[in-house]
Amino acid sequence: MACGKVILFGEHAVVYGVPALAVGIDRGAWADATWASPGTPGASSLHVHGWDITVTDDVDDEGLPLARALRDILRVTRAAAAVAAAQEQPTGPVMVQAGADLPPGGGLGCSAAIGVAVARALDPIAEDGAIAERVNAWERVFHGNPSGIDAAVSAMGGCVHFERSKKAREARESKPTIRRVHLARTLLLCIGHSGIASSTKTMVQAVARLRDRHPKTTHKAFEAISALVKSARLALEAGDVRAIGQLLDLNQVLLSGLFVSTPEIEQMCTLARAAGAEGAKLTGAGGGGCVVAIVEDTARGEAVLEAWKREGYDGFLTRVAPVAASVGRDAALPRAVQGSV
Ligand code: PMV
């Protein structure tokens, strides 16, 4: 099992080296792998249940993204096994079955969660940090220049403070700094879908174009988001739900300024606040996808879901507990994790 994620603060800016805060949620993805014996001819395959799609890894760069992602994750998994020569890794073709209970294009890290589930099924003893690194190879196929936050949170669960290097070249080559954030209390989040699927790659490219055309204003927005993330970390550690809500609202204003919000997202945020949420914002790439709202208690959470439902938006409540959610294996923190913030 690999969890889906909600970015609470810092999406988009995180691509350019601003820290971000994200939490793993109790919905996610699963995968099973069956290896043929070494030397068996034939390609490896991946079937994703629910999407009704099967791909094989014998593709070139023109192949379907999912097929290329399978090819690339197999390549890095096999390379890692070859480096760790002591570890025996099957070399024949592998048949992988996977599925997810996350909406694709919803901003909840569906592709990364499937990637993490597949990476774990291929190599069940790899540590979370290694899994997250391998999934970046998978994510690059779908997203071009992923920050890596989705894969890290999906592999680790809990609440995570994530920061990649500010320099573009280093960001691709060096390891990000990933730290666990210790929540003072369980967070109660409402997640609602705007009903519109969006492409992370397209939205990240749109922000990149905006940054090229208006470097100063975009830089100012990123600086403001960075300041928000600092305050948000303190609010999360203090369990101050009201402050977290206010900071979510401010982050939403800044995301609207980057033109990644939509009328549906704005409506959902307004509905959530009016129904008693402490704050709300889009989560993930925007341009559609999901909204996250924070509430003090279940009654208010249900009121938010009801308000969304009346306007035709589906949603669910999720709890993020202070202790890292178990996401399939109770591994030591990955190498890239450098203690709590
Ligand atoms: O929409 P998602 O779940 O793919 O999240 C994207 C988050 C971005 O910051 C917009 C991109 C990234 O790679 O971090």
Tab-separated table of C-alpha atoms and ligand atoms in Angstrom:
chain	number	residue	atom	x	y	z
A	1	MET	CA	0.000	0.000	0.000
A	2	ALA	CA	1.203	3.535	-0.805
A	3	CYS	CA	-0.698	6.595	0.331
A	4	GLY	CA	-2.103	9.475	-1.648
A	5	LYS	CA	-1.081	12.943	-0.536
A	6	VAL	CA	-2.422	16.393	0.047
A	7	ILE	CA	-0.080	19.352	-0.341
A	8	LEU	CA	-1.101	21.734	2.445
A	9	PHE	CA	1.321	24.536	1.528
A	10	GLY	CA	3.813	25.343	-1.200
A	11	GLU	CA	2.783	23.567	-4.417
A	12	HIS	CA	4.289	25.034	-7.590
A	13	ALA	CA	6.770	27.142	-5.581
A	14	VAL	CA	8.296	23.833	-4.427
A	15	VAL	CA	9.438	23.174	-8.002
A	16	TYR	CA	11.712	26.253	-7.648
A	17	GLY	CA	13.220	25.361	-4.268
A	18	VAL	CA	10.629	26.818	-1.885
A	19	PRO	CA	9.835	24.356	0.939
A	20	ALA	CA	6.420	22.689	0.964
A	21	LEU	CA	4.325	20.860	3.550
A	22	ALA	CA	2.293	17.803	2.631
A	23	VAL	CA	0.489	14.971	4.383
A	24	GLY	CA	-0.188	11.366	3.444
A	25	ILE	CA	-3.869	10.389	3.420
A	26	ASP	CA	-5.627	7.106	4.097
A	27	ARG	CA	-6.484	6.544	0.438
A	28	GLY	CA	-3.838	5.328	-1.926
A	29	ALA	CA	-2.597	2.633	-4.271
A	30	TRP	CA	-1.612	-1.031	-4.144
A	31	ALA	CA	0.416	-3.334	-6.394
A	32	ASP	CA	1.441	-7.005	-6.605
A	33	ALA	CA	4.353	-8.360	-8.641
A	34	THR	CA	4.836	-11.896	-9.945
A	35	TRP	CA	8.288	-12.652	-11.348
A	36	ALA	CA	8.857	-15.254	-14.051
A	37	SER	CA	11.971	-17.361	-13.596
A	38	PRO	CA	15.227	-15.823	-14.859
A	39	GLY	CA	15.753	-16.343	-18.580
A	40	THR	CA	12.022	-16.587	-19.374
A	41	PRO	CA	11.459	-14.706	-22.653
A	42	GLY	CA	8.881	-11.927	-22.982
A	43	ALA	CA	8.232	-8.414	-21.773
A	44	SER	CA	7.262	-7.263	-18.304
A	45	SER	CA	3.735	-5.952	-17.934
A	46	LEU	CA	1.637	-3.694	-15.746
A	47	HIS	CA	-2.138	-3.879	-15.475
A	48	VAL	CA	-3.903	-1.015	-13.695
A	49	HIS	CA	-7.291	-2.103	-12.364
A	50	GLY	CA	-10.029	0.468	-12.691
A	51	TRP	CA	-8.274	2.169	-15.599
A	52	ASP	CA	-8.551	-1.099	-17.539
A	53	ILE	CA	-5.165	-0.676	-19.128
A	54	THR	CA	-2.272	-3.089	-19.592
A	55	VAL	CA	1.152	-1.934	-20.794
A	56	THR	CA	4.456	-3.694	-21.416
A	57	ASP	CA	7.986	-2.382	-20.917
A	58	ASP	CA	9.255	-3.112	-24.471
A	59	VAL	CA	8.568	0.444	-25.664
A	60	ASP	CA	10.648	3.214	-27.175
A	61	ASP	CA	10.374	6.906	-26.283
A	62	GLU	CA	7.249	7.230	-28.435
A	63	GLY	CA	5.394	4.651	-26.344
A	64	LEU	CA	2.494	5.291	-23.951
A	65	PRO	CA	3.584	7.247	-20.848
A	66	LEU	CA	2.508	4.411	-18.522
A	67	ALA	CA	4.579	1.918	-20.544
A	68	ARG	CA	7.628	4.227	-20.430
A	69	ALA	CA	7.114	4.741	-16.703
A	70	LEU	CA	7.103	0.946	-16.203
A	71	ARG	CA	10.221	0.624	-18.357
A	72	ASP	CA	12.023	3.355	-16.389
A	73	ILE	CA	11.100	2.128	-12.923
A	74	LEU	CA	12.184	-1.404	-13.847
A	75	ARG	CA	15.458	0.017	-15.135
A	76	VAL	CA	16.258	1.878	-11.891
A	77	THR	CA	15.081	-1.012	-9.723
A	78	ARG	CA	17.301	-3.460	-11.594
A	79	ALA	CA	20.238	-1.021	-11.496
A	80	ALA	CA	19.837	-0.643	-7.728
A	81	ALA	CA	19.725	-4.431	-7.322
A	82	ALA	CA	22.875	-4.750	-9.399
A	83	VAL	CA	24.643	-2.220	-7.145
A	84	ALA	CA	23.523	-4.031	-4.011
A	85	ALA	CA	25.044	-7.230	-5.364
A	86	ALA	CA	24.410	-9.042	-2.120
A	87	GLN	CA	20.705	-8.708	-2.684
A	88	GLU	CA	19.222	-11.243	-5.023
A	89	GLN	CA	16.810	-9.689	-7.479
A	90	PRO	CA	14.844	-11.683	-10.036
A	91	THR	CA	15.948	-10.869	-13.573
A	92	GLY	CA	13.134	-12.382	-15.638
A	93	PRO	CA	10.039	-10.531	-16.772
A	94	VAL	CA	7.583	-9.442	-14.111
A	95	MET	CA	3.813	-9.113	-14.192
A	96	VAL	CA	2.516	-6.288	-12.041
A	97	GLN	CA	-1.115	-5.697	-11.040
A	98	ALA	CA	-1.919	-2.319	-9.518
A	99	GLY	CA	-4.866	-0.134	-8.564
A	100	ALA	CA	-5.692	3.096	-6.748
A	101	ASP	CA	-8.630	4.669	-4.977
A	102	LEU	CA	-7.512	8.193	-5.907
A	103	PRO	CA	-8.854	10.269	-8.793
A	104	PRO	CA	-6.298	10.601	-11.610
A	105	GLY	CA	-5.542	14.267	-12.346
A	106	GLY	CA	-7.036	15.171	-8.979
A	107	GLY	CA	-3.965	16.607	-7.274
A	108	LEU	CA	-3.897	13.786	-4.717
A	109	GLY	CA	-0.709	12.209	-6.040
A	110	CYS	CA	-2.375	9.298	-7.835
A	111	SER	CA	0.485	8.630	-10.251
A	112	ALA	CA	3.145	8.813	-7.518
A	113	ALA	CA	1.102	6.510	-5.251
A	114	ILE	CA	0.840	3.902	-8.009
A	115	GLY	CA	4.564	4.379	-8.684
A	116	VAL	CA	5.417	3.820	-5.008
A	117	ALA	CA	3.161	0.752	-4.829
A	118	VAL	CA	4.797	-0.663	-7.988
A	119	ALA	CA	8.334	0.137	-6.763
A	120	ARG	CA	7.608	-1.606	-3.433
A	121	ALA	CA	6.079	-4.618	-5.151
A	122	LEU	CA	9.213	-4.902	-7.317
A	123	ASP	CA	11.564	-4.591	-4.338
A	124	PRO	CA	9.775	-5.158	-1.027
A	125	ILE	CA	12.891	-4.706	1.132
A	126	ALA	CA	13.998	-1.331	-0.263
A	127	GLU	CA	13.832	1.531	2.238
A	128	ASP	CA	11.361	4.379	1.770
A	129	GLY	CA	14.039	6.853	0.616
A	130	ALA	CA	15.225	4.505	-2.137
A	131	ILE	CA	11.632	3.877	-3.215
A	132	ALA	CA	10.922	7.629	-3.430
A	133	GLU	CA	14.054	8.148	-5.559
A	134	ARG	CA	13.076	5.351	-7.941
A	135	VAL	CA	9.571	6.741	-8.280
A	136	ASN	CA	11.030	10.048	-9.472
A	137	ALA	CA	12.098	8.190	-12.641
A	138	TRP	CA	8.464	7.114	-13.061
A	139	GLU	CA	7.111	10.586	-12.242
A	140	ARG	CA	9.408	12.318	-14.763
A	141	VAL	CA	7.577	10.466	-17.546
A	142	PHE	CA	4.246	11.984	-16.515
A	143	HIS	CA	5.291	15.361	-15.134
A	144	GLY	CA	8.531	16.372	-16.872
A	145	ASN	CA	10.099	18.203	-13.917
A	146	PRO	CA	8.501	16.854	-10.730
A	147	SER	CA	9.722	18.306	-7.444
A	148	GLY	CA	9.629	14.811	-5.931
A	149	ILE	CA	7.254	15.782	-3.124
A	150	ASP	CA	4.500	13.384	-4.251
A	151	ALA	CA	6.794	10.359	-4.272
A	152	ALA	CA	8.362	11.272	-0.904
A	153	VAL	CA	5.045	11.725	0.906
A	154	SER	CA	3.506	8.691	-0.735
A	155	ALA	CA	6.420	6.542	0.446
A	156	MET	CA	6.637	7.992	3.969
A	157	GLY	CA	3.109	9.006	4.975
A	158	GLY	CA	2.543	11.384	7.888
A	159	CYS	CA	3.370	15.082	7.597
A	160	VAL	CA	6.458	16.007	5.622
A	161	HIS	CA	8.489	19.202	5.098
A	162	PHE	CA	10.083	18.926	1.649
A	163	GLU	CA	12.687	21.160	0.024
A	164	ARG	CA	14.616	20.643	-3.188
A	165	SER	CA	17.691	22.616	-4.186
A	166	LYS	CA	16.982	26.127	-5.521
A	167	LYS	CA	19.314	25.730	-8.498
A	168	ALA	CA	17.612	24.057	-11.460
A	169	ARG	CA	20.522	21.758	-12.300
A	170	GLU	CA	21.147	20.757	-8.706
A	171	ALA	CA	17.433	20.221	-8.147
A	172	ARG	CA	17.486	17.464	-10.754
A	173	GLU	CA	20.713	15.948	-9.528
A	174	SER	CA	20.858	16.351	-5.749
A	175	LYS	CA	18.692	14.810	-3.081
A	176	PRO	CA	15.955	16.986	-1.617
A	177	THR	CA	15.837	17.636	2.119
A	178	ILE	CA	12.910	15.765	3.596
A	179	ARG	CA	11.968	16.145	7.229
A	180	ARG	CA	9.132	14.779	9.262
A	181	VAL	CA	6.880	17.351	10.931
A	182	HIS	CA	5.463	16.302	14.302
A	183	LEU	CA	1.815	17.260	14.383
A	184	ALA	CA	0.520	18.349	17.774
A	185	ARG	CA	-2.927	16.922	17.044
A	186	THR	CA	-4.890	14.971	14.484
A	187	LEU	CA	-5.806	17.104	11.475
A	188	LEU	CA	-9.300	16.800	10.089
A	189	LEU	CA	-9.328	17.594	6.385
A	190	CYS	CA	-12.151	17.775	3.856
A	191	ILE	CA	-11.070	16.901	0.345
A	192	GLY	CA	-13.402	17.835	-2.501
A	193	HIS	CA	-13.059	17.258	-6.223
A	194	SER	CA	-13.847	20.111	-8.609
A	195	GLY	CA	-14.960	17.518	-11.164
A	196	ILE	CA	-12.298	18.634	-13.620
A	197	ALA	CA	-9.179	16.536	-14.195
A	198	SER	CA	-6.046	18.557	-14.778
A	199	SER	CA	-2.556	17.816	-16.016
A	200	THR	CA	0.281	18.547	-13.590
A	201	LYS	CA	2.696	18.839	-16.501
A	202	THR	CA	0.553	21.498	-18.224
A	203	MET	CA	0.060	23.492	-15.025
A	204	VAL	CA	3.763	23.372	-14.097
A	205	GLN	CA	4.609	24.546	-17.626
A	206	ALA	CA	2.077	27.397	-17.315
A	207	VAL	CA	3.749	28.609	-14.107
A	208	ALA	CA	7.163	28.296	-15.795
A	209	ARG	CA	5.929	30.534	-18.655
A	210	LEU	CA	4.532	33.063	-16.163
A	211	ARG	CA	7.900	33.058	-14.373
A	212	ASP	CA	9.707	33.702	-17.679
A	213	ARG	CA	7.392	36.599	-18.574
A	214	HIS	CA	7.109	38.130	-15.076
A	215	PRO	CA	10.162	37.012	-13.095
A	216	LYS	CA	9.889	39.710	-10.400
A	217	THR	CA	6.229	39.201	-9.502
A	218	THR	CA	6.537	35.435	-9.620
A	219	HIS	CA	9.604	35.587	-7.373
A	220	LYS	CA	7.653	37.781	-4.912
A	221	ALA	CA	4.812	35.248	-4.858
A	222	PHE	CA	7.275	32.426	-4.194
A	223	GLU	CA	8.880	34.428	-1.373
A	224	ALA	CA	5.475	35.010	0.190
A	225	ILE	CA	4.687	31.286	-0.079
A	226	SER	CA	8.028	30.512	1.570
A	227	ALA	CA	7.129	32.763	4.513
A	228	LEU	CA	3.726	31.073	4.752
A	229	VAL	CA	5.325	27.638	4.872
A	230	LYS	CA	7.519	28.710	7.811
A	231	SER	CA	4.503	29.927	9.784
A	232	ALA	CA	2.460	26.904	8.750
A	233	ARG	CA	5.093	24.508	10.098
A	234	LEU	CA	4.886	26.244	13.483
A	235	ALA	CA	1.083	26.176	13.402
A	236	LEU	CA	1.091	22.447	12.554
A	237	GLU	CA	3.515	21.722	15.383
A	238	ALA	CA	1.406	23.783	17.767
A	239	GLY	CA	-1.875	22.206	16.595
A	240	ASP	CA	-3.333	25.670	15.916
A	241	VAL	CA	-6.113	24.797	13.482
A	242	ARG	CA	-7.348	28.379	13.172
A	243	ALA	CA	-3.887	29.605	12.155
A	244	ILE	CA	-3.487	26.696	9.722
A	245	GLY	CA	-6.827	27.667	8.164
A	246	GLN	CA	-5.856	31.321	7.781
A	247	LEU	CA	-2.578	30.324	6.174
A	248	LEU	CA	-4.406	27.990	3.763
A	249	ASP	CA	-6.559	30.955	2.707
A	250	LEU	CA	-3.491	33.126	2.135
A	251	ASN	CA	-1.779	30.388	0.116
A	252	GLN	CA	-4.917	30.146	-2.036
A	253	VAL	CA	-4.746	33.888	-2.781
A	254	LEU	CA	-1.134	33.496	-3.903
A	255	LEU	CA	-1.990	30.460	-6.049
A	256	SER	CA	-4.792	32.432	-7.713
A	257	GLY	CA	-2.156	35.060	-8.490
A	258	LEU	CA	-0.191	32.360	-10.303
A	259	PHE	CA	-3.335	31.655	-12.379
A	260	VAL	CA	-3.670	28.044	-11.301
A	261	SER	CA	-7.066	28.436	-9.631
A	262	THR	CA	-10.426	28.075	-11.418
A	263	PRO	CA	-13.964	29.392	-10.755
A	264	GLU	CA	-14.947	25.930	-9.445
A	265	ILE	CA	-12.019	25.890	-7.009
A	266	GLU	CA	-12.864	29.413	-5.801
A	267	GLN	CA	-16.509	28.405	-5.332
A	268	MET	CA	-15.533	25.306	-3.361
A	269	CYS	CA	-13.224	27.331	-1.090
A	270	THR	CA	-15.980	29.889	-0.452
A	271	LEU	CA	-18.544	27.153	0.252
A	272	ALA	CA	-16.142	25.405	2.666
A	273	ARG	CA	-15.426	28.589	4.624
A	274	ALA	CA	-19.139	29.467	4.815
A	275	ALA	CA	-19.897	25.942	6.097
A	276	GLY	CA	-17.460	26.332	8.993
A	277	ALA	CA	-14.028	25.400	7.645
A	278	GLU	CA	-11.126	27.375	9.132
A	279	GLY	CA	-9.596	27.744	5.677
A	280	ALA	CA	-9.417	26.178	2.233
A	281	LYS	CA	-7.249	26.080	-0.880
A	282	LEU	CA	-6.569	24.064	-3.979
A	283	THR	CA	-4.136	21.212	-3.503
A	284	GLY	CA	-1.668	19.978	-6.100
A	285	ALA	CA	-1.318	21.439	-9.537
A	286	GLY	CA	-4.681	23.276	-9.746
A	287	GLY	CA	-6.449	24.015	-13.037
A	288	GLY	CA	-9.102	21.617	-11.679
A	289	GLY	CA	-8.410	18.743	-9.329
A	290	CYS	CA	-9.065	18.939	-5.600
A	291	VAL	CA	-9.589	21.441	-2.813
A	292	VAL	CA	-8.525	20.880	0.803
A	293	ALA	CA	-10.315	22.493	3.739
A	294	ILE	CA	-9.401	22.177	7.414
A	295	VAL	CA	-12.084	21.854	10.087
A	296	GLU	CA	-12.119	21.747	13.883
A	297	ASP	CA	-14.512	18.804	14.205
A	298	THR	CA	-16.433	16.117	12.326
A	299	ALA	CA	-19.737	18.045	12.455
A	300	ARG	CA	-18.182	20.972	10.586
A	301	GLY	CA	-16.455	18.541	8.232
A	302	GLU	CA	-19.793	16.989	7.363
A	303	ALA	CA	-21.292	20.448	6.862
A	304	VAL	CA	-18.535	21.237	4.338
A	305	LEU	CA	-19.116	17.973	2.461
A	306	GLU	CA	-22.868	18.684	2.438
A	307	ALA	CA	-22.318	22.217	1.068
A	308	TRP	CA	-20.107	20.835	-1.703
A	309	LYS	CA	-22.577	18.050	-2.485
A	310	ARG	CA	-25.437	20.538	-2.893
A	311	GLU	CA	-23.399	22.198	-5.662
A	312	GLY	CA	-22.467	18.866	-7.247
A	313	TYR	CA	-18.937	18.427	-5.847
A	314	ASP	CA	-17.920	15.053	-4.365
A	315	GLY	CA	-15.754	14.975	-1.293
A	316	PHE	CA	-14.562	12.959	1.679
A	317	LEU	CA	-13.154	13.501	5.158
A	318	THR	CA	-9.696	12.321	6.078
A	319	ARG	CA	-7.748	12.350	9.344
A	320	VAL	CA	-4.008	12.789	9.583
A	321	ALA	CA	-2.752	11.489	12.923
A	322	PRO	CA	0.362	12.855	14.679
A	323	VAL	CA	2.170	9.546	14.324
A	324	ALA	CA	3.232	8.677	10.764
A	325	ALA	CA	0.515	6.682	9.073
A	326	SER	CA	1.573	3.125	8.370
A	327	VAL	CA	1.898	2.776	4.632
A	328	GLY	CA	2.632	-0.878	4.219
A	329	ARG	CA	5.926	-1.305	5.983
A	330	ASP	CA	7.381	0.118	9.127
A	331	ALA	CA	10.764	1.012	7.700
A	332	ALA	CA	13.421	3.258	9.149
A	333	LEU	CA	13.316	6.797	7.828
A	334	PRO	CA	14.948	7.102	4.425
A	335	ARG	CA	18.508	8.321	4.036
A	336	ALA	CA	17.233	11.630	2.727
A	337	VAL	CA	15.246	12.232	5.924
A	338	GLN	CA	17.332	14.348	8.225
A	339	GLY	CA	15.376	14.395	11.460
A	340	SER	CA	12.357	16.371	12.422
A	341	VAL	CA	12.049	20.044	11.639
B	1	PMV	O1	-1.206	17.654	-8.805
B	1	PMV	P1	-0.127	16.793	-8.253
B	1	PMV	O2	-0.559	15.813	-7.220
B	1	PMV	O3	0.662	16.115	-9.333
B	1	PMV	O4	0.897	17.772	-7.464
B	1	PMV	C1	1.685	18.669	-8.190
B	1	PMV	C2	2.503	19.528	-7.275
B	1	PMV	C3	3.327	20.590	-8.021
B	1	PMV	O5	4.017	21.356	-7.017
B	1	PMV	C4	2.433	21.532	-8.804
B	1	PMV	C5	4.352	19.980	-8.969
B	1	PMV	C6	5.490	19.250	-8.276
B	1	PMV	O6	6.172	18.474	-8.974
B	1	PMV	O7	5.754	19.476	-7.093
